[in-house]
Amino acid sequence: MRKQSYLGCLAVLASCAASNDASYIAGFTPPTAAQGYTRFVTPTIDAVKPGDNVMYCQWIQAPQDSDRQIVDTLGFQSLGGHHVALYATSAIEDVGTSRPCTTRDMLTVTFVGAVGAEGISSAKLPDGMAFTVPKGFALMTNTHYINATDNMIEGQSVVDVKFTDPAHPLKGAGSVAINNDMFSIPAGSEYSFDGYCKATTKLSFFMWANHMHEWGAHAFSEIIRADGTKEQLAKDDQWSSDMTFNPAWIRWDVSAPFVVNPGDTFHVQCDWKNNTSDALTFPTEMCVSTGFTLEAMPMSVCEAAPTM
């Protein structure tokens, strides 16, 4: 993400309006939002100390009384910014709420966008498709800051969202998750667990990623075809806590999606290093793989079994 410097308050700026420097922390001067984009300015994260690595959940838009669609997300961060991920969430808090993210925040969210290097979307959708924000869901950002300086800093981000015209809705991207939650990671141990789930309908994936929390070490997902052959979906040889909200998405072109057929089996494997004095179970830790499909459908969760 493009880094600049920082201090300010919550604001929402229409895309047609010029940037108001008074809305931003000192030294943070993001360019004006592009035409057709709605700008959200996140609350300031105060007093990020040298060496701090912080992730905040920040509510930027209240629930609406109808579905919304998002086709693109752009944005910028002040000094120390690592990423901004955008989620629709059924956990409703006041706009302007800003607090460290918890593991439970992942239970109520649906991914709808993220900003990567140079302020460009890291989750670009195929033309003619959109992420859906369901009726009654708020918009929440996950903002990540790392202070690699010797001084205290403050952090702020802007997120520029392109909504579709409600009068001309686009095809919504389908969403599938394989939830592998029957594990118990022993205290002070390394542990591995596998989960399997059989597909019952054809699915054409254009994005896929693995998901764990802070004790994750490695993650792997694949498809075991009905004839026994195997094809990799995603492999994370190293895991870091920032990947919880900002995963490494694997992408396929819409002209050649990764197709899963009825009778194929999803296989998800997670490895953890539990350095605590307690066993870790769901939802403190997770082992999930998730993807977006060309088939328009609501979020579908398959509860994985430990054997095929």
Coordinates of C-alpha atoms in Angstrom, one line a residue, residues 53-216:
N53 CA 2.2 -4.3 15.1
V54 CA -1.5 -3.5 15.4
M55 CA -4.7 -4.5 13.6
Y56 CA -7.9 -2.5 14.2
C57 CA -11.5 -3.2 13.2
Q58 CA -13.1 0.1 12.3
W59 CA -16.8 0.6 11.4
I60 CA -17.2 3.1 8.5
Q61 CA -20.8 2.7 7.2
A62 CA -24.0 1.8 8.9
P63 CA -26.3 -1.0 7.7
Q64 CA -28.6 -0.2 4.8
D65 CA -32.2 -1.3 4.1
S66 CA -31.3 -3.0 0.8
D67 CA -28.4 -5.0 -0.7
R68 CA -25.4 -3.1 -2.0
Q69 CA -22.8 -4.1 -4.5
I70 CA -19.1 -3.2 -4.6
V71 CA -17.1 -3.5 -7.8
D72 CA -13.8 -2.0 -6.8
T73 CA -11.9 -0.7 -3.8
L74 CA -8.9 1.7 -3.8
G75 CA -7.2 3.5 -0.9
F76 CA -4.2 4.9 0.9
Q77 CA -2.6 4.7 4.3
S78 CA -0.4 6.9 6.5
L79 CA 3.1 6.0 7.6
G80 CA 3.3 2.5 8.8
G81 CA 0.3 1.2 6.9
H82 CA 0.4 -2.4 5.8
H83 CA -3.0 -3.1 4.4
V84 CA -6.7 -2.3 4.5
A85 CA -9.3 -5.1 4.0
L86 CA -13.0 -4.3 3.6
Y87 CA -15.7 -6.5 5.1
A88 CA -19.4 -6.6 5.3
T89 CA -20.3 -7.5 8.9
S90 CA -23.5 -8.5 10.7
A91 CA -21.9 -7.2 14.0
I92 CA -23.3 -3.7 14.2
E93 CA -21.4 -1.0 16.0
D94 CA -21.6 2.8 15.8
V95 CA -19.8 4.3 12.8
G96 CA -16.5 5.6 14.1
T97 CA -16.0 2.6 16.4
S98 CA -12.3 1.6 16.3
R99 CA -10.8 -1.2 18.4
P100 CA -8.3 -4.0 18.1
C101 CA -9.7 -6.9 16.1
T102 CA -10.5 -10.1 17.9
T103 CA -10.8 -13.7 16.7
R104 CA -14.6 -13.4 17.0
D105 CA -14.8 -10.6 14.5
M106 CA -14.1 -13.2 11.8
L107 CA -17.3 -15.0 12.6
T108 CA -19.6 -12.2 11.4
V109 CA -17.8 -10.9 8.3
T110 CA -17.9 -11.4 4.5
F111 CA -14.9 -10.2 2.4
V112 CA -15.8 -7.4 -0.1
G113 CA -12.5 -5.8 -1.0
A114 CA -8.9 -5.0 -0.1
V115 CA -6.3 -2.5 -1.0
G116 CA -2.7 -3.6 -1.8
A117 CA 0.4 -1.9 -3.2
E118 CA 0.1 1.6 -4.5
G119 CA -3.5 2.0 -3.4
I120 CA -4.8 -0.5 -6.0
S121 CA -7.3 -3.2 -5.2
S122 CA -5.8 -6.6 -4.3
A123 CA -9.1 -8.3 -4.9
K124 CA -10.0 -7.2 -8.4
L125 CA -13.2 -8.7 -9.6
P126 CA -13.9 -9.9 -13.2
D127 CA -15.8 -7.4 -15.4
G128 CA -19.5 -7.6 -14.9
M129 CA -19.3 -9.0 -11.3
A130 CA -19.6 -7.5 -7.8
F131 CA -19.2 -8.3 -4.2
T132 CA -22.6 -8.2 -2.4
V133 CA -23.1 -6.4 0.9
P134 CA -26.3 -7.9 2.3
K135 CA -29.2 -5.8 3.6
G136 CA -28.6 -5.1 7.3
F137 CA -24.8 -5.5 7.1
A138 CA -22.4 -2.7 8.1
L139 CA -19.1 -1.9 6.4
M140 CA -16.0 -2.5 8.5
T141 CA -12.3 -2.2 7.7
N142 CA -9.5 -4.2 9.0
T143 CA -6.5 -1.8 9.1
H144 CA -3.0 -3.0 9.8
Y145 CA -0.1 -0.8 11.0
I146 CA 3.5 -1.6 11.7
N147 CA 5.7 1.1 13.3
A148 CA 9.2 0.5 12.1
T149 CA 10.4 3.9 13.2
D150 CA 11.9 5.1 16.4
N151 CA 9.1 7.5 17.1
M152 CA 5.4 7.3 18.2
I153 CA 3.1 7.5 15.2
E154 CA -0.6 7.8 14.5
G155 CA -2.3 5.9 11.7
Q156 CA -5.1 6.7 9.3
S157 CA -6.4 5.2 6.1
V158 CA -8.8 6.2 3.3
V159 CA -10.9 3.6 1.5
D160 CA -12.5 4.6 -1.8
V161 CA -15.4 2.3 -2.7
K162 CA -17.1 2.0 -6.1
F163 CA -20.7 0.9 -5.6
T164 CA -22.9 -0.2 -8.5
D165 CA -25.9 1.7 -9.6
P166 CA -28.8 0.0 -7.8
A167 CA -31.0 0.4 -10.9
H168 CA -28.5 -1.8 -12.8
P169 CA -27.3 -4.6 -10.6
L170 CA -24.4 -6.8 -11.6
K171 CA -23.9 -10.5 -11.2
G172 CA -23.0 -11.2 -7.6
A173 CA -19.9 -13.4 -6.9
G174 CA -20.8 -16.6 -5.1
S175 CA -19.0 -17.5 -1.9
V176 CA -18.0 -20.9 -0.5
A177 CA -16.2 -21.7 2.7
I178 CA -14.8 -25.1 3.9
N179 CA -14.9 -24.9 7.7
N180 CA -12.6 -27.4 9.4
D181 CA -13.4 -26.9 13.1
M182 CA -13.3 -30.3 14.9
F183 CA -9.7 -29.8 16.1
S184 CA -8.2 -29.2 19.6
I185 CA -4.6 -28.0 19.6
P186 CA -2.8 -29.3 22.7
A187 CA -1.2 -26.7 24.9
G188 CA 2.5 -26.0 24.1
S189 CA 2.4 -28.2 21.1
E190 CA 2.7 -28.3 17.3
Y191 CA -0.4 -29.9 15.8
S192 CA -1.8 -30.7 12.4
F193 CA -5.4 -31.4 11.4
D194 CA -7.1 -32.4 8.1
G195 CA -10.7 -31.8 7.0
Y196 CA -12.6 -33.1 4.0
C197 CA -15.8 -32.0 2.3
K198 CA -17.5 -33.4 -0.8
A199 CA -18.9 -31.0 -3.5
T200 CA -22.5 -31.5 -4.4
T201 CA -22.7 -29.0 -7.3
K202 CA -20.4 -27.6 -9.9
L203 CA -18.4 -24.6 -8.7
S204 CA -16.2 -22.3 -10.9
F205 CA -13.7 -20.5 -8.7
F206 CA -11.8 -17.4 -9.7
M207 CA -10.4 -16.6 -6.2
W208 CA -9.3 -18.9 -3.3
A209 CA -7.5 -18.5 0.0
N210 CA -6.7 -20.3 3.3
H211 CA -7.5 -18.8 6.7
M212 CA -6.0 -19.3 10.2
H213 CA -5.3 -17.1 13.2
E214 CA -2.2 -16.1 15.1
W215 CA -1.0 -19.6 16.0
G216 CA -1.1 -20.8 12.4

